PDB file of C-alpha atoms and ligand atoms in Angstrom:
ATOM      1  CA  MET A   1       0.143   0.672   0.063  1.00 66.00           C
ATOM      2  CA  THR A   2       1.384   3.548  -0.681  1.00 75.00           C
ATOM      3  CA  VAL A   3       1.401   6.168   2.065  1.00 76.00           C
ATOM      4  CA  PRO A   4      -0.473   9.224   0.740  1.00 79.00           C
ATOM      5  CA  PRO A   5       2.618  12.401   1.216  1.00 82.00           C
ATOM      6  CA  PRO A   6       1.451  14.775   3.905  1.00 89.00           C
ATOM      7  CA  THR A   7      -1.368  17.521   3.697  1.00 92.00           C
ATOM      8  CA  LEU A   8       0.756  20.102   5.440  1.00 97.00           C
ATOM      9  CA  GLU A   9       4.773  19.639   5.546  1.00 98.00           C
ATOM     10  CA  ILE A  10       6.563  22.930   7.036  1.00 98.00           C
ATOM     11  CA  ASP A  11      10.237  23.460   7.582  1.00 98.00           C
ATOM     12  CA  LEU A  12      11.407  25.582  10.771  1.00 99.00           C
ATOM     13  CA  LEU A  13      14.465  27.607  10.749  1.00 98.00           C
ATOM     14  CA  THR A  14      15.545  28.307  14.882  1.00 98.00           C
ATOM     15  CA  ILE A  15      19.046  28.695  16.897  1.00 98.00           C
ATOM     16  CA  PHE A  16      16.820  26.698  19.743  1.00 98.00           C
ATOM     17  CA  PRO A  17      15.222  23.847  17.356  1.00 98.00           C
ATOM     18  CA  GLY A  18      14.508  22.042  20.944  1.00 98.00           C
ATOM     19  CA  LEU A  19      12.054  24.430  21.471  1.00 98.00           C
ATOM     20  CA  PHE A  20       9.510  22.673  19.237  1.00 98.00           C
ATOM     21  CA  ASP A  21      10.184  19.316  20.795  1.00 98.00           C
ATOM     22  CA  SER A  22       7.019  19.202  23.113  1.00 98.00           C
ATOM     23  CA  PHE A  23       4.755  21.407  21.285  1.00 98.00           C
ATOM     24  CA  LEU A  24       5.820  19.394  17.468  1.00 98.00           C
ATOM     25  CA  SER A  25       4.881  15.830  20.033  1.00 98.00           C
ATOM     26  CA  GLU A  26       1.894  16.658  22.205  1.00 98.00           C
ATOM     27  CA  SER A  27      -1.750  17.540  21.754  1.00 97.00           C
ATOM     28  CA  PHE A  28      -3.683  17.489  18.213  1.00 96.00           C
ATOM     29  CA  ILE A  29      -0.194  18.519  15.986  1.00 98.00           C
ATOM     30  CA  GLY A  30       1.509  15.326  17.349  1.00 98.00           C
ATOM     31  CA  MET A  31      -1.492  13.170  16.548  1.00 97.00           C
ATOM     32  CA  ALA A  32      -1.161  14.953  12.530  1.00 97.00           C
ATOM     33  CA  ARG A  33       2.413  13.997  12.466  1.00 97.00           C
ATOM     34  CA  GLU A  34       1.784  10.466  14.155  1.00 97.00           C
ATOM     35  CA  ARG A  35      -0.649  10.152  11.495  1.00 96.00           C
ATOM     36  CA  GLY A  36       0.791  11.385   8.486  1.00 96.00           C
ATOM     37  CA  LEU A  37      -0.631  14.509   8.474  1.00 96.00           C
ATOM     38  CA  ALA A  38       1.705  16.559   8.744  1.00 97.00           C
ATOM     39  CA  ARG A  39       5.680  16.539   8.305  1.00 98.00           C
ATOM     40  CA  ILE A  40       7.108  19.636  10.864  1.00 98.00           C
ATOM     41  CA  GLU A  41      10.551  19.644  11.628  1.00 98.00           C
ATOM     42  CA  ALA A  42      12.655  22.329  13.200  1.00 98.00           C
ATOM     43  CA  HIS A  43      16.477  22.887  11.865  1.00 98.00           C
ATOM     44  CA  ASN A  44      19.476  24.361  13.899  1.00 98.00           C
ATOM     45  CA  LEU A  45      20.301  27.801  11.557  1.00 98.00           C
ATOM     46  CA  ARG A  46      23.888  26.903  12.818  1.00 98.00           C
ATOM     47  CA  ASN A  47      24.257  23.981  10.365  1.00 98.00           C
ATOM     48  CA  TRP A  48      24.458  26.066   7.754  1.00 98.00           C
ATOM     49  CA  THR A  49      27.229  28.316   9.469  1.00 98.00           C
ATOM     50  CA  SER A  50      31.185  27.758   8.466  1.00 96.00           C
ATOM     51  CA  ASP A  51      32.696  29.534  10.929  1.00 98.00           C
ATOM     52  CA  ARG A  52      34.204  27.366  13.987  1.00 98.00           C
ATOM     53  CA  HIS A  53      31.719  29.908  16.300  1.00 98.00           C
ATOM     54  CA  ARG A  54      28.980  28.735  14.381  1.00 98.00           C
ATOM     55  CA  THR A  55      28.013  32.858  14.778  1.00 98.00           C
ATOM     56  CA  VAL A  56      25.026  33.175  13.196  1.00 98.00           C
ATOM     57  CA  ASP A  57      24.548  37.741  14.052  1.00 97.00           C
ATOM     58  CA  ASP A  58      26.752  40.477  13.830  1.00 97.00           C
ATOM     59  CA  SER A  59      26.538  43.945  14.723  1.00 97.00           C
ATOM     60  CA  PRO A  60      23.945  46.490  12.917  1.00 97.00           C
ATOM     61  CA  TYR A  61      25.829  48.920  10.690  1.00 98.00           C
ATOM     62  CA  GLY A  62      25.292  52.389  11.650  1.00 97.00           C
ATOM     63  CA  GLY A  63      25.323  51.745  15.218  1.00 97.00           C
ATOM     64  CA  GLY A  64      22.792  51.086  17.628  1.00 94.00           C
ATOM     65  CA  PRO A  65      21.941  48.637  20.235  1.00 93.00           C
ATOM     66  CA  GLY A  66      22.106  44.791  19.871  1.00 95.00           C
ATOM     67  CA  MET A  67      22.598  42.211  17.066  1.00 96.00           C
ATOM     68  CA  LEU A  68      21.366  41.692  13.944  1.00 97.00           C
ATOM     69  CA  MET A  69      21.087  37.787  12.044  1.00 98.00           C
ATOM     70  CA  LYS A  70      23.572  38.020   9.172  1.00 98.00           C
ATOM     71  CA  PRO A  71      22.382  36.979   6.143  1.00 98.00           C
ATOM     72  CA  GLU A  72      24.900  34.129   5.154  1.00 98.00           C
ATOM     73  CA  PRO A  73      23.161  30.800   7.359  1.00 98.00           C
ATOM     74  CA  LEU A  74      19.704  32.347   6.594  1.00 98.00           C
ATOM     75  CA  VAL A  75      19.779  32.436   2.939  1.00 98.00           C
ATOM     76  CA  ASP A  76      22.036  29.296   2.409  1.00 98.00           C
ATOM     77  CA  GLY A  77      19.016  27.594   4.906  1.00 98.00           C
ATOM     78  CA  ILE A  78      16.221  28.910   3.201  1.00 98.00           C
ATOM     79  CA  GLU A  79      17.945  28.341   0.070  1.00 98.00           C
ATOM     80  CA  GLU A  80      18.337  24.328   0.575  1.00 98.00           C
ATOM     81  CA  LEU A  81      14.810  24.358   2.026  1.00 98.00           C
ATOM     82  CA  ALA A  82      12.725  26.064  -0.147  1.00 98.00           C
ATOM     83  CA  GLY A  83      14.977  26.769  -3.329  1.00 97.00           C
ATOM     84  CA  PRO A  84      15.738  30.217  -4.549  1.00 98.00           C
ATOM     85  CA  LYS A  85      13.086  32.916  -4.503  1.00 98.00           C
ATOM     86  CA  GLY A  86      10.857  32.604  -7.264  1.00 97.00           C
ATOM     87  CA  ALA A  87       7.695  31.235  -9.003  1.00 94.00           C
ATOM     88  CA  SER A  88       9.509  27.415  -9.075  1.00 94.00           C
ATOM     89  CA  ARG A  89      10.792  27.497  -5.494  1.00 97.00           C
ATOM     90  CA  SER A  90       8.824  24.620  -3.481  1.00 91.00           C
ATOM     91  CA  ALA A  91       7.743  26.440  -0.369  1.00 98.00           C
ATOM     92  CA  ARG A  92       6.087  29.494   0.470  1.00 98.00           C
ATOM     93  CA  VAL A  93       9.221  31.562   3.017  1.00 98.00           C
ATOM     94  CA  VAL A  94       7.459  33.450   5.860  1.00 98.00           C
ATOM     95  CA  LEU A  95       9.514  35.049   8.586  1.00 98.00           C
ATOM     96  CA  VAL A  96       7.889  35.619  11.505  1.00 98.00           C
ATOM     97  CA  SER A  97       7.977  39.151  13.041  1.00 97.00           C
ATOM     98  CA  PRO A  98       6.679  42.574  14.201  1.00 96.00           C
ATOM     99  CA  GLN A  99       7.322  44.286  10.890  1.00 96.00           C
ATOM    100  CA  GLY A 100       4.768  41.640   9.594  1.00 97.00           C
ATOM    101  CA  LYS A 101       1.066  41.754   8.244  1.00 98.00           C
ATOM    102  CA  PRO A 102      -0.352  41.059  11.312  1.00 97.00           C
ATOM    103  CA  LEU A 103      -2.272  36.941  11.554  1.00 97.00           C
ATOM    104  CA  THR A 104      -6.140  37.040  10.671  1.00 95.00           C
ATOM    105  CA  GLN A 105      -7.760  33.858  10.620  1.00 92.00           C
ATOM    106  CA  ARG A 106      -8.410  34.945   7.454  1.00 92.00           C
ATOM    107  CA  TRP A 107      -4.996  34.581   6.303  1.00 96.00           C
ATOM    108  CA  LEU A 108      -5.051  30.887   8.049  1.00 96.00           C
ATOM    109  CA  SER A 109      -7.237  29.697   5.450  1.00 93.00           C
ATOM    110  CA  GLU A 110      -5.832  31.288   2.811  1.00 95.00           C
ATOM    111  CA  ALA A 111      -2.887  29.555   3.751  1.00 96.00           C
ATOM    112  CA  ALA A 112      -4.351  26.263   4.100  1.00 92.00           C
ATOM    113  CA  GLY A 113      -4.676  25.797   0.586  1.00 90.00           C
ATOM    114  CA  HIS A 114      -0.349  26.050   0.539  1.00 96.00           C
ATOM    115  CA  PRO A 115       0.592  22.438   0.816  1.00 97.00           C
ATOM    116  CA  ARG A 116       4.505  23.340   1.507  1.00 98.00           C
ATOM    117  CA  TRP A 117       6.242  26.104   3.999  1.00 98.00           C
ATOM    118  CA  VAL A 118       9.317  27.337   5.628  1.00 98.00           C
ATOM    119  CA  PHE A 119       9.000  29.797   8.406  1.00 98.00           C
ATOM    120  CA  VAL A 120      11.741  31.624   9.869  1.00 98.00           C
ATOM    121  CA  CYS A 121      12.544  32.528  13.402  1.00 98.00           C
ATOM    122  CA  GLY A 122      13.957  35.976  13.999  1.00 94.00           C
ATOM    123  CA  ARG A 123      16.152  36.453  17.029  1.00 86.00           C
ATOM    124  CA  TYR A 124      17.878  39.327  18.351  1.00 81.00           C
ATOM    125  CA  GLU A 125      17.499  42.940  16.962  1.00 92.00           C
ATOM    126  CA  GLY A 126      16.092  41.487  13.604  1.00 95.00           C
ATOM    127  CA  VAL A 127      17.876  39.985  10.590  1.00 98.00           C
ATOM    128  CA  ASP A 128      19.521  41.663   7.536  1.00 98.00           C
ATOM    129  CA  GLN A 129      17.129  43.396   5.043  1.00 98.00           C
ATOM    130  CA  ARG A 130      19.046  41.565   2.169  1.00 98.00           C
ATOM    131  CA  VAL A 131      17.347  38.004   3.820  1.00 98.00           C
ATOM    132  CA  VAL A 132      14.138  39.331   3.142  1.00 98.00           C
ATOM    133  CA  ASP A 133      14.954  40.930  -0.094  1.00 98.00           C
ATOM    134  CA  LEU A 134      16.438  37.673  -0.951  1.00 98.00           C
ATOM    135  CA  ALA A 135      14.657  35.044  -0.195  1.00 98.00           C
ATOM    136  CA  ILE A 136      11.291  35.654   2.005  1.00 98.00           C
ATOM    137  CA  ASP A 137       7.988  35.896   0.313  1.00 98.00           C
ATOM    138  CA  GLU A 138       6.058  37.004   3.196  1.00 98.00           C
ATOM    139  CA  GLU A 139       6.241  38.536   6.283  1.00 98.00           C
ATOM    140  CA  VAL A 140       3.490  37.603   9.549  1.00 98.00           C
ATOM    141  CA  SER A 141       3.052  39.585  12.678  1.00 98.00           C
ATOM    142  CA  ILE A 142       1.444  37.853  15.848  1.00 98.00           C
ATOM    143  CA  GLY A 143       0.518  41.039  16.935  1.00 97.00           C
ATOM    144  CA  ASP A 144       1.891  44.617  18.356  1.00 97.00           C
ATOM    145  CA  TYR A 145       4.004  43.929  21.091  1.00 96.00           C
ATOM    146  CA  VAL A 146       7.728  42.779  20.555  1.00 95.00           C
ATOM    147  CA  LEU A 147       8.531  39.702  22.165  1.00 96.00           C
ATOM    148  CA  SER A 148      12.534  38.487  22.343  1.00 94.00           C
ATOM    149  CA  GLY A 149      12.448  35.824  19.331  1.00 97.00           C
ATOM    150  CA  GLY A 150      10.162  34.211  16.130  1.00 98.00           C
ATOM    151  CA  GLU A 151       9.575  30.859  17.869  1.00 98.00           C
ATOM    152  CA  ILE A 152       6.534  30.720  19.890  1.00 98.00           C
ATOM    153  CA  PRO A 153       5.238  33.058  17.086  1.00 98.00           C
ATOM    154  CA  ALA A 154       5.673  30.619  14.813  1.00 98.00           C
ATOM    155  CA  MET A 155       4.446  28.282  16.667  1.00 98.00           C
ATOM    156  CA  VAL A 156       1.078  29.929  16.697  1.00 98.00           C
ATOM    157  CA  VAL A 157       0.874  30.186  13.123  1.00 98.00           C
ATOM    158  CA  ILE A 158       2.020  26.949  12.477  1.00 98.00           C
ATOM    159  CA  GLU A 159      -1.157  25.732  15.577  1.00 98.00           C
ATOM    160  CA  GLY A 160      -3.692  27.785  13.950  1.00 97.00           C
ATOM    161  CA  MET A 161      -2.291  26.543  10.329  1.00 97.00           C
ATOM    162  CA  VAL A 162      -3.018  22.557  11.437  1.00 97.00           C
ATOM    163  CA  ARG A 163      -5.639  22.554  13.583  1.00 95.00           C
ATOM    164  CA  LEU A 164      -7.453  23.219   9.479  1.00 94.00           C
ATOM    165  CA  ILE A 165      -6.208  19.914   8.097  1.00 94.00           C
ATOM    166  CA  PRO A 166      -9.474  18.363   6.688  1.00 91.00           C
ATOM    167  CA  GLY A 167      -9.825  15.021   8.527  1.00 88.00           C
ATOM    168  CA  LEU A 168      -7.852  16.364  11.563  1.00 89.00           C
ATOM    169  CA  LEU A 169     -10.005  17.190  13.820  1.00 84.00           C
ATOM    170  CA  GLY A 170     -13.260  15.192  15.039  1.00 72.00           C
ATOM    171  CA  ASN A 171     -15.376  17.763  15.335  1.00 59.00           C
ATOM    172  CA  ALA A 172     -15.463  18.970  11.401  1.00 63.00           C
ATOM    173  CA  GLU A 173     -18.214  21.107  11.897  1.00 60.00           C
ATOM    174  CA  SER A 174     -16.688  23.383  14.759  1.00 66.00           C
ATOM    175  CA  VAL A 175     -13.829  24.118  12.506  1.00 68.00           C
ATOM    176  CA  VAL A 176     -16.323  25.070   9.373  1.00 56.00           C
ATOM    177  CA  LYS A 177     -18.815  27.126  12.200  1.00 59.00           C
ATOM    178  CA  GLU A 178     -15.656  29.263  12.747  1.00 63.00           C
ATOM    179  CA  SER A 179     -14.796  30.217   9.498  1.00 51.00           C
ATOM    180  CA  PHE A 180     -18.933  31.642   8.704  1.00 49.00           C
ATOM    181  CA  THR A 181     -18.546  33.782  11.853  1.00 54.00           C
ATOM    182  CA  GLN A 182     -14.575  34.833  12.172  1.00 66.00           C
ATOM    183  CA  ASP A 183     -16.176  38.648  12.234  1.00 80.00           C
ATOM    184  CA  ILE A 184     -17.597  37.973  15.244  1.00 90.00           C
ATOM    185  CA  LEU A 185     -16.298  36.935  18.751  1.00 94.00           C
ATOM    186  CA  GLU A 186     -17.960  33.462  20.024  1.00 93.00           C
ATOM    187  CA  GLY A 187     -20.408  34.123  22.926  1.00 96.00           C
ATOM    188  CA  PRO A 188     -20.707  32.712  26.367  1.00 97.00           C
ATOM    189  CA  GLN A 189     -20.723  28.816  26.776  1.00 97.00           C
ATOM    190  CA  TYR A 190     -21.909  25.715  29.423  1.00 98.00           C
ATOM    191  CA  THR A 191     -21.110  22.996  30.379  1.00 98.00           C
ATOM    192  CA  ARG A 192     -23.156  20.832  33.344  1.00 98.00           C
ATOM    193  CA  PRO A 193     -23.843  20.662  36.096  1.00 98.00           C
ATOM    194  CA  PRO A 194     -26.928  23.142  35.214  1.00 98.00           C
ATOM    195  CA  GLU A 195     -26.011  24.959  38.357  1.00 98.00           C
ATOM    196  CA  PHE A 196     -23.107  25.937  40.168  1.00 98.00           C
ATOM    197  CA  ARG A 197     -22.008  28.045  43.543  1.00 98.00           C
ATOM    198  CA  GLY A 198     -25.425  29.719  42.707  1.00 98.00           C
ATOM    199  CA  GLN A 199     -24.857  30.691  38.903  1.00 98.00           C
ATOM    200  CA  SER A 200     -27.176  29.178  36.418  1.00 98.00           C
ATOM    201  CA  VAL A 201     -26.791  27.678  32.734  1.00 98.00           C
ATOM    202  CA  PRO A 202     -29.443  30.186  30.694  1.00 98.00           C
ATOM    203  CA  ALA A 203     -32.334  28.731  30.168  1.00 98.00           C
ATOM    204  CA  GLU A 204     -32.121  29.356  26.018  1.00 98.00           C
ATOM    205  CA  LEU A 205     -29.639  26.481  26.204  1.00 98.00           C
ATOM    206  CA  LEU A 206     -31.813  24.276  28.212  1.00 98.00           C
ATOM    207  CA  SER A 207     -34.466  24.128  26.384  1.00 98.00           C
ATOM    208  CA  GLY A 208     -33.976  21.781  23.764  1.00 98.00           C
ATOM    209  CA  ASN A 209     -35.537  24.020  21.085  1.00 98.00           C
ATOM    210  CA  HIS A 210     -32.921  24.488  19.062  1.00 98.00           C
ATOM    211  CA  ALA A 211     -34.092  27.477  16.939  1.00 98.00           C
ATOM    212  CA  VAL A 212     -34.264  28.870  20.690  1.00 98.00           C
ATOM    213  CA  ILE A 213     -30.745  28.160  21.301  1.00 98.00           C
ATOM    214  CA  GLU A 214     -29.279  29.665  17.629  1.00 97.00           C
ATOM    215  CA  ARG A 215     -30.865  32.720  17.922  1.00 98.00           C
ATOM    216  CA  TRP A 216     -29.873  33.277  21.798  1.00 98.00           C
ATOM    217  CA  ARG A 217     -26.291  32.192  20.418  1.00 96.00           C
ATOM    218  CA  HIS A 218     -26.102  34.585  17.475  1.00 95.00           C
ATOM    219  CA  ASP A 219     -27.436  37.179  19.975  1.00 97.00           C
ATOM    220  CA  LYS A 220     -25.725  37.065  22.363  1.00 97.00           C
ATOM    221  CA  ALA A 221     -22.573  36.839  20.099  1.00 95.00           C
ATOM    222  CA  ILE A 222     -23.369  40.116  18.607  1.00 94.00           C
ATOM    223  CA  GLU A 223     -23.607  41.471  21.718  1.00 97.00           C
ATOM    224  CA  ARG A 224     -20.234  40.451  23.206  1.00 96.00           C
ATOM    225  CA  THR A 225     -18.626  42.010  19.941  1.00 95.00           C
ATOM    226  CA  ALA A 226     -20.660  45.282  20.214  1.00 96.00           C
ATOM    227  CA  LEU A 227     -19.315  45.546  23.738  1.00 97.00           C
ATOM    228  CA  ARG A 228     -16.028  44.944  23.075  1.00 97.00           C
ATOM    229  CA  ARG A 229     -14.775  44.899  19.688  1.00 96.00           C
ATOM    230  CA  PRO A 230     -17.357  47.019  18.150  1.00 96.00           C
ATOM    231  CA  ASP A 231     -14.268  47.807  15.339  1.00 94.00           C
ATOM    232  CA  LEU A 232     -15.031  43.720  14.360  1.00 92.00           C
ATOM    233  CA  LEU A 233     -18.714  44.185  13.586  1.00 92.00           C
ATOM    234  CA  ARG A 234     -18.179  47.486  11.766  1.00 91.00           C
ATOM    235  CA  ARG A 235     -15.672  45.478   9.446  1.00 87.00           C
ATOM    236  CA  ALA A 236     -17.958  43.183   8.942  1.00 83.00           C
ATOM    237  CA  THR A 237     -20.783  45.404   8.104  1.00 85.00           C
ATOM    238  CA  ASP A 238     -18.211  47.347   5.553  1.00 85.00           C
ATOM    239  CA  GLU A 239     -17.811  44.054   3.856  1.00 82.00           C
ATOM    240  CA  LEU A 240     -21.700  43.223   3.698  1.00 82.00           C
ATOM    241  CA  GLU A 241     -22.298  46.670   2.597  1.00 87.00           C
ATOM    242  CA  GLU A 242     -19.496  46.219  -0.172  1.00 87.00           C
ATOM    243  CA  LEU A 243     -21.084  42.349  -1.673  1.00 84.00           C
ATOM    244  CA  SER A 244     -24.113  44.261  -1.880  1.00 85.00           C
ATOM    245  CA  HIS A 245     -23.078  47.019  -3.537  1.00 87.00           C
ATOM    246  CA  LYS A 246     -21.400  44.593  -6.074  1.00 86.00           C
ATOM    247  CA  GLU A 247     -24.615  42.677  -6.947  1.00 84.00           C
ATOM    248  CA  ARG A 248     -26.537  45.223  -7.612  1.00 81.00           C
ATOM    249  CA  HIS A 249     -24.253  46.774 -10.633  1.00 82.00           C
ATOM    250  CA  GLN A 250     -23.520  43.013 -11.664  1.00 81.00           C
ATOM    251  CA  ASP A 251     -27.942  42.887 -11.951  1.00 75.00           C
ATOM    252  CA  GLN A 252     -27.647  46.646 -13.617  1.00 73.00           C
ATOM    253  CA  GLU A 253     -25.036  44.853 -16.039  1.00 71.00           C
ATOM    254  CA  GLU A 254     -26.893  42.052 -16.701  1.00 63.00           C
TER     255      GLU A 254
HETATM  256  N1  LIG B 301       8.404  38.243  17.080  1.00 70.18           N
HETATM  257  C1  LIG B 301       9.261  38.774  17.509  1.00 70.18           C
HETATM  258  N2  LIG B 301       8.090  39.687  18.380  1.00 70.18           N
HETATM  259  C2  LIG B 301       6.957  39.466  17.231  1.00 70.18           C
HETATM  260  C3  LIG B 301       5.636  39.146  16.464  1.00 70.18           C
HETATM  261  N3  LIG B 301       5.137  39.990  17.427  1.00 70.18           N
HETATM  262  N4  LIG B 301       5.090  38.800  15.590  1.00 70.18           N
HETATM  263  C4  LIG B 301       5.944  37.825  15.038  1.00 70.18           C
HETATM  264  N5  LIG B 301       7.370  37.209  15.339  1.00 70.18           N
HETATM  265  C5  LIG B 301       7.534  38.058  16.353  1.00 70.18           C
END
């Protein structure tokens, strides 16, 4: 019997490959790898150094605090794992950095269509710009704050990607449902017992009436989003308006 290739293949370039050991072997990521649905490997960037000290950093031209990642090991490593930058390259190469495009659920959904990736984890004050220009396809940030390396941000992106692998999570519906509601927050949720420390589960959820439950969930999701993230509601409304505007134009053309 031939074994099908993994749905998702990711190579990581990092100076701390050990950080990924338990991340890659526990929970659903460990399961995806065991079941052959994903191949994810962390490579030590120092394998692509050529000096005795296996140097990966150097001081910035023009002065300033801290060190930068030097270009040679990074570009050599990326090219060995993904090929030279260009249309025929075998993988999409992402640098995780605070300078990148903010990560969204939409980015993850689109990423799900690409089978091979290389993630580059920066350290120190950043990487030499020529690495970005010569070898990186896109930069992704996990938010407007600075961590001291790209390893945890890369884990965030990978966790978001792996859970979208078709057939991996038993409850495929929960992943699909999210994709419809990705523009608003989830409302409150409850499990047993029906009363805990004097706090009851809302009657609607215990009603057994599917329509009542769905309406209650929808209303609570909107209410919470309006309170906590009004920006998300505005964006969803704008997108709906744009869609109906486009549809009206199409009708007129027909
Ligand atoms: N590296 C350091 N901070 C980061 C962030 N916020 N996103 C992605 N990579 C990072």
